[in-house]
């Protein structure tokens, strides 16, 4: 099982995806347990560690370590922008301007 | 795909974070609209950027969007005709077929954010000394950068022209319609 997981890029991306999701949701320093529980098809006893920071490190088993950059989550910021007084004043009921259609 | 992973160099179409738009923690992302060769040859003292706003949030606030959905029922349902008109409006917006205030693009998966628009009315000049402190988040791909710049220049340089009145419009329609007319 460990070899299969280590060599499987599909599982790696699955882990990557869920790992990022867990990191962005929890903003936790260590999310080992939640990641292990949330990933279907990956053995719970396999060694997985994720660290937050500028780079995430994912370890499969004892000898495989992958690093990938953490992506900033801009959704919260844009949610705040949309709820701000400034946004209401700037965009509410405003026209997007004269619409000139271009055929290409 | 509109946006790819950035290189370390800032050029036209680079998406950056850290420009101070005077909104504190709510500063939006920005996209570089300075001429690429000016940046490459060190001829720029300033970096020109435009603000990026959330497409869905901005669009739903616009007069045009509201006009399209104003007759919807309480379940947000539109008649077939209304929906078609609304859908066409959205399709033109998505494909940037119109010259208007916004340029639509999807920054995913490079940037973790829903669809964005470049707001041609929010332009800022950033001193080059400040540029190293910006964080580079993505790079708009070709030919979308060129399409963006074309829309930007068309938007800012469009010339207002007075339209003929409706009476003259009807005369021209008759002249061009070659006898075709709506069914009574």
PDB file of C-alpha atoms in Angstrom:
ATOM      1  CA  UNK A   1       0.000   0.000   0.000  1.00  0.00           C
ATOM      2  CA  UNK A   2       2.758   2.388   0.915  1.00  0.00           C
ATOM      3  CA  UNK A   3       4.630   1.783  -2.319  1.00  0.00           C
ATOM      4  CA  UNK A   4       1.494   2.254  -4.371  1.00  0.00           C
ATOM      5  CA  UNK A   5       0.735   5.507  -2.644  1.00  0.00           C
ATOM      6  CA  UNK A   6       4.266   6.748  -2.896  1.00  0.00           C
ATOM      7  CA  UNK A   7       4.408   6.163  -6.598  1.00  0.00           C
ATOM      8  CA  UNK A   8       0.959   7.289  -7.463  1.00  0.00           C
ATOM      9  CA  UNK A   9       0.815  10.817  -8.753  1.00  0.00           C
ATOM     10  CA  UNK A  10      -2.961  10.627  -8.596  1.00  0.00           C
ATOM     11  CA  UNK A  11      -2.873  10.068  -4.870  1.00  0.00           C
ATOM     12  CA  UNK A  12      -0.247  12.761  -4.504  1.00  0.00           C
ATOM     13  CA  UNK A  13      -2.475  15.335  -6.162  1.00  0.00           C
ATOM     14  CA  UNK A  14      -5.408  14.118  -4.130  1.00  0.00           C
ATOM     15  CA  UNK A  15      -3.336  14.633  -1.025  1.00  0.00           C
ATOM     16  CA  UNK A  16      -2.106  17.949  -2.335  1.00  0.00           C
ATOM     17  CA  UNK A  17      -5.672  19.100  -2.918  1.00  0.00           C
ATOM     18  CA  UNK A  18      -7.026  17.966   0.437  1.00  0.00           C
ATOM     19  CA  UNK A  19      -3.895  19.063   2.200  1.00  0.00           C
ATOM     20  CA  UNK A  20      -4.248  22.583   0.851  1.00  0.00           C
ATOM     21  CA  UNK A  21      -7.925  22.591   1.705  1.00  0.00           C
ATOM     22  CA  UNK A  22      -7.231  21.491   5.245  1.00  0.00           C
ATOM     23  CA  UNK A  23      -4.411  24.002   5.610  1.00  0.00           C
ATOM     24  CA  UNK A  24      -6.476  26.883   4.295  1.00  0.00           C
ATOM     25  CA  UNK A  25      -9.498  25.992   6.388  1.00  0.00           C
ATOM     26  CA  UNK A  26      -7.751  25.301   9.618  1.00  0.00           C
ATOM     27  CA  UNK A  27      -4.644  27.487   9.298  1.00  0.00           C
ATOM     28  CA  UNK A  28      -3.131  24.948  11.621  1.00  0.00           C
ATOM     29  CA  UNK A  29       0.530  24.290  12.195  1.00  0.00           C
ATOM     30  CA  UNK A  30      -0.100  20.589  12.118  1.00  0.00           C
ATOM     31  CA  UNK A  31      -3.056  18.960  10.445  1.00  0.00           C
ATOM     32  CA  UNK A  32      -1.862  15.396  10.383  1.00  0.00           C
ATOM     33  CA  UNK A  33      -4.966  13.856  11.880  1.00  0.00           C
ATOM     34  CA  UNK A  34      -7.558  15.676   9.776  1.00  0.00           C
ATOM     35  CA  UNK A  35      -5.693  15.012   6.578  1.00  0.00           C
ATOM     36  CA  UNK A  36      -5.370  11.342   7.366  1.00  0.00           C
ATOM     37  CA  UNK A  37      -9.068  11.056   8.117  1.00  0.00           C
ATOM     38  CA  UNK A  38     -10.245  13.045   5.146  1.00  0.00           C
ATOM     39  CA  UNK A  39      -8.428  11.277   2.373  1.00  0.00           C
ATOM     40  CA  UNK A  40     -10.256   8.306   1.057  1.00  0.00           C
ATOM     41  CA  UNK A  41      -8.201   5.425  -0.167  1.00  0.00           C
ATOM     42  CA  UNK A  42      -5.040   6.382   1.636  1.00  0.00           C
ATOM     43  CA  UNK A  43      -3.938   4.233   4.503  1.00  0.00           C
ATOM     44  CA  UNK A  44      -4.435   5.895   7.870  1.00  0.00           C
ATOM     45  CA  UNK A  45      -1.203   4.513   9.196  1.00  0.00           C
ATOM     46  CA  UNK A  46       0.922   5.919   6.399  1.00  0.00           C
ATOM     47  CA  UNK A  47       3.248   8.696   7.470  1.00  0.00           C
ATOM     48  CA  UNK A  48       1.838  12.023   6.289  1.00  0.00           C
ATOM     49  CA  UNK A  49       2.929  15.373   7.553  1.00  0.00           C
ATOM     50  CA  UNK A  50       1.994  18.821   6.331  1.00  0.00           C
ATOM     51  CA  UNK A  51       3.483  22.044   7.534  1.00  0.00           C
ATOM     52  CA  UNK A  52       2.261  25.520   6.826  1.00  0.00           C
ATOM     53  CA  UNK A  53       4.504  28.397   5.882  1.00  0.00           C
ATOM     54  CA  UNK A  54       5.960  29.544   2.603  1.00  0.00           C
ATOM     55  CA  UNK A  55       6.325  25.955   1.506  1.00  0.00           C
ATOM     56  CA  UNK A  56       4.321  22.903   2.418  1.00  0.00           C
ATOM     57  CA  UNK A  57       6.148  19.665   2.947  1.00  0.00           C
ATOM     58  CA  UNK A  58       4.430  16.375   2.409  1.00  0.00           C
ATOM     59  CA  UNK A  59       6.132  13.191   3.460  1.00  0.00           C
ATOM     60  CA  UNK A  60       5.074   9.794   2.208  1.00  0.00           C
ATOM     61  CA  UNK A  61       6.493   6.974   4.249  1.00  0.00           C
ATOM     62  CA  UNK A  62      10.030   7.508   5.436  1.00  0.00           C
ATOM     63  CA  UNK A  63      11.912   8.378   2.275  1.00  0.00           C
ATOM     64  CA  UNK A  64       9.698  10.469   0.022  1.00  0.00           C
ATOM     65  CA  UNK A  65       9.276  14.171   0.672  1.00  0.00           C
ATOM     66  CA  UNK A  66       7.574  16.606  -1.662  1.00  0.00           C
ATOM     67  CA  UNK A  67       7.459  20.369  -1.340  1.00  0.00           C
ATOM     68  CA  UNK A  68       4.970  22.666  -2.984  1.00  0.00           C
ATOM     69  CA  UNK A  69       4.336  26.366  -2.438  1.00  0.00           C
ATOM     70  CA  UNK A  70       1.441  27.417  -0.278  1.00  0.00           C
ATOM     71  CA  UNK A  71      -1.179  29.313  -2.197  1.00  0.00           C
ATOM     72  CA  UNK A  72      -2.633  32.388  -0.584  1.00  0.00           C
ATOM     73  CA  UNK A  73      -6.371  32.257  -0.177  1.00  0.00           C
ATOM     74  CA  UNK A  74      -7.825  35.490  -1.483  1.00  0.00           C
ATOM     75  CA  UNK A  75     -11.471  34.553  -1.008  1.00  0.00           C
ATOM     76  CA  UNK A  76     -11.734  35.904   2.528  1.00  0.00           C
ATOM     77  CA  UNK A  77     -10.166  39.184   1.502  1.00  0.00           C
ATOM     78  CA  UNK A  78     -12.501  39.621  -1.460  1.00  0.00           C
ATOM     79  CA  UNK A  79     -15.449  38.690   0.752  1.00  0.00           C
ATOM     80  CA  UNK A  80     -14.480  41.543   3.075  1.00  0.00           C
ATOM     81  CA  UNK A  81     -14.078  43.854   0.084  1.00  0.00           C
ATOM     82  CA  UNK A  82     -17.576  42.983  -1.176  1.00  0.00           C
ATOM     83  CA  UNK A  83     -19.033  43.738   2.255  1.00  0.00           C
ATOM     84  CA  UNK A  84     -17.201  47.028   2.687  1.00  0.00           C
ATOM     85  CA  UNK A  85     -18.763  50.456   2.562  1.00  0.00           C
ATOM     86  CA  UNK A  86     -16.237  51.416  -0.093  1.00  0.00           C
ATOM     87  CA  UNK A  87     -17.444  48.627  -2.381  1.00  0.00           C
ATOM     88  CA  UNK A  88     -21.082  49.625  -1.985  1.00  0.00           C
ATOM     89  CA  UNK A  89     -20.254  53.249  -2.750  1.00  0.00           C
ATOM     90  CA  UNK A  90     -18.060  52.394  -5.732  1.00  0.00           C
ATOM     91  CA  UNK A  91     -20.016  49.685  -7.501  1.00  0.00           C
ATOM     92  CA  UNK A  92     -23.651  49.688  -6.406  1.00  0.00           C
ATOM     93  CA  UNK A  93     -25.892  50.627  -9.319  1.00  0.00           C
ATOM     94  CA  UNK A  94     -22.967  51.792 -11.419  1.00  0.00           C
ATOM     95  CA  UNK A  95     -22.838  51.153 -15.123  1.00  0.00           C
ATOM     96  CA  UNK A  96     -20.050  49.092 -16.663  1.00  0.00           C
ATOM     97  CA  UNK A  97     -19.948  51.819 -19.266  1.00  0.00           C
ATOM     98  CA  UNK A  98     -21.026  52.087 -22.826  1.00  0.00           C
ATOM     99  CA  UNK A  99     -21.027  48.575 -24.213  1.00  0.00           C
ATOM    100  CA  UNK A 100     -19.338  48.392 -27.594  1.00  0.00           C
ATOM    101  CA  UNK A 101     -19.536  44.899 -28.975  1.00  0.00           C
ATOM    102  CA  UNK A 102     -16.574  43.524 -30.863  1.00  0.00           C
ATOM    103  CA  UNK A 103     -16.928  40.628 -33.252  1.00  0.00           C
ATOM    104  CA  UNK A 104     -13.857  38.458 -33.460  1.00  0.00           C
TER     105      UNK A 104
ATOM    106  CA  UNK B   1      -6.187  28.944 -19.149  1.00  0.00           C
ATOM    107  CA  UNK B   2      -5.850  32.673 -18.539  1.00  0.00           C
ATOM    108  CA  UNK B   3      -3.192  32.659 -15.847  1.00  0.00           C
ATOM    109  CA  UNK B   4      -0.071  30.560 -15.310  1.00  0.00           C
ATOM    110  CA  UNK B   5       2.600  30.358 -12.650  1.00  0.00           C
ATOM    111  CA  UNK B   6       4.709  33.533 -12.649  1.00  0.00           C
ATOM    112  CA  UNK B   7       8.387  33.942 -13.294  1.00  0.00           C
ATOM    113  CA  UNK B   8      10.425  36.086 -10.914  1.00  0.00           C
ATOM    114  CA  UNK B   9      10.306  39.045 -13.277  1.00  0.00           C
ATOM    115  CA  UNK B  10       7.494  41.561 -13.375  1.00  0.00           C
ATOM    116  CA  UNK B  11       6.165  42.325 -16.823  1.00  0.00           C
ATOM    117  CA  UNK B  12       2.900  43.305 -18.472  1.00  0.00           C
ATOM    118  CA  UNK B  13       0.144  40.997 -17.263  1.00  0.00           C
ATOM    119  CA  UNK B  14       1.881  40.023 -14.006  1.00  0.00           C
ATOM    120  CA  UNK B  15      -0.563  39.738 -11.129  1.00  0.00           C
ATOM    121  CA  UNK B  16       0.819  41.154  -7.911  1.00  0.00           C
ATOM    122  CA  UNK B  17      -0.263  41.500  -4.311  1.00  0.00           C
ATOM    123  CA  UNK B  18       0.821  44.304  -1.998  1.00  0.00           C
ATOM    124  CA  UNK B  19      -0.150  47.461  -3.878  1.00  0.00           C
ATOM    125  CA  UNK B  20      -1.572  49.994  -1.443  1.00  0.00           C
ATOM    126  CA  UNK B  21      -4.955  51.041  -2.775  1.00  0.00           C
ATOM    127  CA  UNK B  22      -5.689  52.861   0.458  1.00  0.00           C
ATOM    128  CA  UNK B  23      -8.068  50.214   1.708  1.00  0.00           C
ATOM    129  CA  UNK B  24      -5.985  48.749   4.517  1.00  0.00           C
ATOM    130  CA  UNK B  25      -6.454  44.997   4.830  1.00  0.00           C
ATOM    131  CA  UNK B  26      -8.934  45.063   1.966  1.00  0.00           C
ATOM    132  CA  UNK B  27      -6.499  45.978  -0.777  1.00  0.00           C
ATOM    133  CA  UNK B  28      -7.261  44.006  -3.948  1.00  0.00           C
ATOM    134  CA  UNK B  29      -4.814  42.195  -6.178  1.00  0.00           C
ATOM    135  CA  UNK B  30      -3.375  44.198  -9.073  1.00  0.00           C
ATOM    136  CA  UNK B  31      -2.286  43.494 -12.628  1.00  0.00           C
ATOM    137  CA  UNK B  32       0.616  45.238 -14.350  1.00  0.00           C
ATOM    138  CA  UNK B  33      -0.354  47.221 -17.445  1.00  0.00           C
ATOM    139  CA  UNK B  34       2.965  49.011 -17.994  1.00  0.00           C
ATOM    140  CA  UNK B  35       4.545  48.432 -21.360  1.00  0.00           C
ATOM    141  CA  UNK B  36       6.674  45.266 -21.208  1.00  0.00           C
ATOM    142  CA  UNK B  37       9.661  46.698 -23.093  1.00  0.00           C
ATOM    143  CA  UNK B  38       9.736  49.794 -20.875  1.00  0.00           C
ATOM    144  CA  UNK B  39      10.031  47.505 -17.868  1.00  0.00           C
ATOM    145  CA  UNK B  40      12.619  45.293 -19.525  1.00  0.00           C
ATOM    146  CA  UNK B  41      14.829  48.203 -20.518  1.00  0.00           C
ATOM    147  CA  UNK B  42      14.504  49.940 -17.180  1.00  0.00           C
ATOM    148  CA  UNK B  43      12.826  52.948 -18.744  1.00  0.00           C
ATOM    149  CA  UNK B  44       9.986  53.103 -16.260  1.00  0.00           C
ATOM    150  CA  UNK B  45      10.128  55.073 -13.052  1.00  0.00           C
ATOM    151  CA  UNK B  46       6.668  53.898 -12.195  1.00  0.00           C
ATOM    152  CA  UNK B  47       4.752  50.663 -12.496  1.00  0.00           C
ATOM    153  CA  UNK B  48       1.230  51.084 -13.816  1.00  0.00           C
ATOM    154  CA  UNK B  49      -1.264  48.675 -12.315  1.00  0.00           C
ATOM    155  CA  UNK B  50      -5.006  48.119 -12.448  1.00  0.00           C
ATOM    156  CA  UNK B  51      -7.058  46.687  -9.585  1.00  0.00           C
ATOM    157  CA  UNK B  52      -8.617  43.244  -9.789  1.00  0.00           C
ATOM    158  CA  UNK B  53     -12.107  42.824  -8.389  1.00  0.00           C
ATOM    159  CA  UNK B  54     -14.299  39.780  -7.847  1.00  0.00           C
ATOM    160  CA  UNK B  55     -16.267  39.340 -11.070  1.00  0.00           C
ATOM    161  CA  UNK B  56     -19.433  37.988  -9.464  1.00  0.00           C
ATOM    162  CA  UNK B  57     -19.507  40.582  -6.690  1.00  0.00           C
ATOM    163  CA  UNK B  58     -18.914  43.512  -9.016  1.00  0.00           C
ATOM    164  CA  UNK B  59     -21.164  42.383 -11.837  1.00  0.00           C
ATOM    165  CA  UNK B  60     -24.220  41.775  -9.684  1.00  0.00           C
ATOM    166  CA  UNK B  61     -24.009  45.364  -8.461  1.00  0.00           C
ATOM    167  CA  UNK B  62     -24.008  46.880 -11.933  1.00  0.00           C
ATOM    168  CA  UNK B  63     -26.919  48.672 -13.498  1.00  0.00           C
ATOM    169  CA  UNK B  64     -26.804  46.359 -16.511  1.00  0.00           C
ATOM    170  CA  UNK B  65     -27.044  43.182 -14.409  1.00  0.00           C
ATOM    171  CA  UNK B  66     -29.880  44.595 -12.334  1.00  0.00           C
ATOM    172  CA  UNK B  67     -31.780  45.598 -15.462  1.00  0.00           C
ATOM    173  CA  UNK B  68     -31.529  42.053 -16.798  1.00  0.00           C
ATOM    174  CA  UNK B  69     -32.890  40.409 -13.653  1.00  0.00           C
ATOM    175  CA  UNK B  70     -35.302  43.019 -12.365  1.00  0.00           C
ATOM    176  CA  UNK B  71     -38.365  41.124 -13.627  1.00  0.00           C
ATOM    177  CA  UNK B  72     -37.368  37.808 -12.063  1.00  0.00           C
ATOM    178  CA  UNK B  73     -39.832  36.284  -9.614  1.00  0.00           C
ATOM    179  CA  UNK B  74     -39.016  35.672  -5.955  1.00  0.00           C
ATOM    180  CA  UNK B  75     -37.368  32.356  -6.877  1.00  0.00           C
ATOM    181  CA  UNK B  76     -35.019  34.240  -9.218  1.00  0.00           C
ATOM    182  CA  UNK B  77     -36.760  32.682 -12.222  1.00  0.00           C
ATOM    183  CA  UNK B  78     -36.799  34.495 -15.546  1.00  0.00           C
ATOM    184  CA  UNK B  79     -38.945  33.892 -18.619  1.00  0.00           C
ATOM    185  CA  UNK B  80     -37.210  32.104 -21.495  1.00  0.00           C
ATOM    186  CA  UNK B  81     -36.782  35.395 -23.349  1.00  0.00           C
ATOM    187  CA  UNK B  82     -35.433  37.169 -20.288  1.00  0.00           C
ATOM    188  CA  UNK B  83     -33.065  34.302 -19.544  1.00  0.00           C
ATOM    189  CA  UNK B  84     -31.778  34.278 -23.135  1.00  0.00           C
ATOM    190  CA  UNK B  85     -31.077  37.993 -22.947  1.00  0.00           C
ATOM    191  CA  UNK B  86     -29.393  37.585 -19.555  1.00  0.00           C
ATOM    192  CA  UNK B  87     -27.356  34.610 -20.771  1.00  0.00           C
ATOM    193  CA  UNK B  88     -26.167  36.522 -23.837  1.00  0.00           C
ATOM    194  CA  UNK B  89     -25.163  39.419 -21.612  1.00  0.00           C
ATOM    195  CA  UNK B  90     -23.119  37.048 -19.434  1.00  0.00           C
ATOM    196  CA  UNK B  91     -21.569  35.260 -22.420  1.00  0.00           C
ATOM    197  CA  UNK B  92     -20.439  38.537 -23.947  1.00  0.00           C
ATOM    198  CA  UNK B  93     -18.989  39.480 -20.581  1.00  0.00           C
ATOM    199  CA  UNK B  94     -17.192  36.142 -20.127  1.00  0.00           C
ATOM    200  CA  UNK B  95     -15.657  36.298 -23.607  1.00  0.00           C
ATOM    201  CA  UNK B  96     -14.766  39.980 -23.304  1.00  0.00           C
ATOM    202  CA  UNK B  97     -16.696  40.675 -26.480  1.00  0.00           C
ATOM    203  CA  UNK B  98     -17.581  44.133 -25.271  1.00  0.00           C
ATOM    204  CA  UNK B  99     -15.497  47.165 -24.605  1.00  0.00           C
ATOM    205  CA  UNK B 100     -16.577  48.146 -21.146  1.00  0.00           C
ATOM    206  CA  UNK B 101     -15.129  48.976 -17.750  1.00  0.00           C
ATOM    207  CA  UNK B 102     -14.103  45.371 -17.003  1.00  0.00           C
ATOM    208  CA  UNK B 103     -11.916  42.652 -18.473  1.00  0.00           C
ATOM    209  CA  UNK B 104     -13.019  39.221 -17.305  1.00  0.00           C
ATOM    210  CA  UNK B 105     -10.691  36.302 -16.563  1.00  0.00           C
ATOM    211  CA  UNK B 106     -10.437  33.174 -14.451  1.00  0.00           C
ATOM    212  CA  UNK B 107      -7.248  33.075 -12.347  1.00  0.00           C
ATOM    213  CA  UNK B 108      -7.635  29.431 -11.299  1.00  0.00           C
ATOM    214  CA  UNK B 109      -5.819  27.186 -10.636  1.00  0.00           C
ATOM    215  CA  UNK B 110      -2.774  29.460 -10.324  1.00  0.00           C
ATOM    216  CA  UNK B 111      -4.497  31.834  -7.920  1.00  0.00           C
ATOM    217  CA  UNK B 112      -6.885  30.555  -5.285  1.00  0.00           C
ATOM    218  CA  UNK B 113      -9.763  32.861  -6.130  1.00  0.00           C
ATOM    219  CA  UNK B 114     -12.944  32.831  -8.193  1.00  0.00           C
ATOM    220  CA  UNK B 115     -13.289  34.747 -11.459  1.00  0.00           C
ATOM    221  CA  UNK B 116     -11.879  38.263 -11.464  1.00  0.00           C
ATOM    222  CA  UNK B 117     -12.181  41.406 -13.540  1.00  0.00           C
ATOM    223  CA  UNK B 118      -9.596  44.033 -14.316  1.00  0.00           C
ATOM    224  CA  UNK B 119     -11.240  47.330 -13.388  1.00  0.00           C
ATOM    225  CA  UNK B 120     -10.135  49.919 -15.938  1.00  0.00           C
ATOM    226  CA  UNK B 121     -11.302  52.714 -13.665  1.00  0.00           C
ATOM    227  CA  UNK B 122      -8.964  51.730 -10.844  1.00  0.00           C
ATOM    228  CA  UNK B 123      -5.483  52.525 -12.105  1.00  0.00           C
ATOM    229  CA  UNK B 124      -2.472  53.296  -9.949  1.00  0.00           C
ATOM    230  CA  UNK B 125       1.126  54.279 -10.488  1.00  0.00           C
ATOM    231  CA  UNK B 126       3.564  52.576  -8.130  1.00  0.00           C
ATOM    232  CA  UNK B 127       7.104  53.869  -7.640  1.00  0.00           C
ATOM    233  CA  UNK B 128       9.682  51.379  -8.868  1.00  0.00           C
ATOM    234  CA  UNK B 129      11.426  51.514  -5.467  1.00  0.00           C
ATOM    235  CA  UNK B 130       8.327  49.906  -4.007  1.00  0.00           C
ATOM    236  CA  UNK B 131       8.102  47.138  -6.603  1.00  0.00           C
ATOM    237  CA  UNK B 132      10.491  44.645  -4.898  1.00  0.00           C
ATOM    238  CA  UNK B 133       8.109  44.514  -1.946  1.00  0.00           C
ATOM    239  CA  UNK B 134       5.237  43.278  -4.119  1.00  0.00           C
ATOM    240  CA  UNK B 135       4.504  39.578  -4.155  1.00  0.00           C
ATOM    241  CA  UNK B 136       4.079  38.004  -7.570  1.00  0.00           C
ATOM    242  CA  UNK B 137       1.032  35.734  -7.709  1.00  0.00           C
ATOM    243  CA  UNK B 138       0.549  34.867 -11.361  1.00  0.00           C
ATOM    244  CA  UNK B 139       1.138  35.772 -14.982  1.00  0.00           C
ATOM    245  CA  UNK B 140      -1.626  36.354 -17.508  1.00  0.00           C
ATOM    246  CA  UNK B 141      -0.949  34.277 -20.610  1.00  0.00           C
ATOM    247  CA  UNK B 142      -0.672  35.376 -24.208  1.00  0.00           C
ATOM    248  CA  UNK B 143      -2.746  36.375 -26.098  1.00  0.00           C
ATOM    249  CA  UNK B 144      -4.986  37.357 -23.199  1.00  0.00           C
ATOM    250  CA  UNK B 145      -2.533  40.075 -22.132  1.00  0.00           C
ATOM    251  CA  UNK B 146      -2.721  41.628 -25.588  1.00  0.00           C
ATOM    252  CA  UNK B 147      -6.515  41.320 -25.565  1.00  0.00           C
ATOM    253  CA  UNK B 148      -6.573  42.993 -22.149  1.00  0.00           C
ATOM    254  CA  UNK B 149      -4.413  45.878 -23.370  1.00  0.00           C
ATOM    255  CA  UNK B 150      -6.513  46.276 -26.505  1.00  0.00           C
ATOM    256  CA  UNK B 151      -9.670  46.487 -24.398  1.00  0.00           C
ATOM    257  CA  UNK B 152      -7.968  48.914 -22.002  1.00  0.00           C
ATOM    258  CA  UNK B 153      -6.834  51.283 -24.730  1.00  0.00           C
ATOM    259  CA  UNK B 154     -10.199  51.030 -26.490  1.00  0.00           C
ATOM    260  CA  UNK B 155     -11.982  51.795 -23.238  1.00  0.00           C
ATOM    261  CA  UNK B 156      -9.841  54.782 -22.350  1.00  0.00           C
ATOM    262  CA  UNK B 157      -9.645  56.234 -25.850  1.00  0.00           C
ATOM    263  CA  UNK B 158     -13.203  55.734 -27.005  1.00  0.00           C
ATOM    264  CA  UNK B 159     -14.769  58.834 -28.492  1.00  0.00           C
ATOM    265  CA  UNK B 160     -18.287  59.847 -27.579  1.00  0.00           C
ATOM    266  CA  UNK B 161     -20.355  60.339 -30.710  1.00  0.00           C
ATOM    267  CA  UNK B 162     -23.857  61.738 -30.732  1.00  0.00           C
ATOM    268  CA  UNK B 163     -26.493  59.371 -32.074  1.00  0.00           C
ATOM    269  CA  UNK B 164     -29.156  60.234 -34.602  1.00  0.00           C
ATOM    270  CA  UNK B 165     -32.649  60.570 -33.192  1.00  0.00           C
ATOM    271  CA  UNK B 166     -35.178  57.726 -33.332  1.00  0.00           C
ATOM    272  CA  UNK B 167     -36.975  59.269 -36.326  1.00  0.00           C
ATOM    273  CA  UNK B 168     -33.783  59.159 -38.374  1.00  0.00           C
ATOM    274  CA  UNK B 169     -33.048  55.663 -37.079  1.00  0.00           C
ATOM    275  CA  UNK B 170     -36.391  54.465 -38.456  1.00  0.00           C
ATOM    276  CA  UNK B 171     -35.647  56.058 -41.820  1.00  0.00           C
ATOM    277  CA  UNK B 172     -32.290  54.284 -41.991  1.00  0.00           C
ATOM    278  CA  UNK B 173     -33.848  50.982 -40.897  1.00  0.00           C
ATOM    279  CA  UNK B 174     -36.418  51.227 -43.687  1.00  0.00           C
ATOM    280  CA  UNK B 175     -33.680  51.990 -46.187  1.00  0.00           C
ATOM    281  CA  UNK B 176     -31.532  49.037 -45.161  1.00  0.00           C
ATOM    282  CA  UNK B 177     -34.213  46.445 -44.365  1.00  0.00           C
ATOM    283  CA  UNK B 178     -34.945  45.752 -48.073  1.00  0.00           C
ATOM    284  CA  UNK B 179     -38.657  45.373 -47.407  1.00  0.00           C
ATOM    285  CA  UNK B 180     -38.331  42.949 -44.480  1.00  0.00           C
ATOM    286  CA  UNK B 181     -40.594  43.855 -41.597  1.00  0.00           C
ATOM    287  CA  UNK B 182     -42.040  42.378 -38.400  1.00  0.00           C
ATOM    288  CA  UNK B 183     -45.050  40.120 -38.744  1.00  0.00           C
ATOM    289  CA  UNK B 184     -48.316  41.947 -37.920  1.00  0.00           C
TER     290      UNK B 184
END
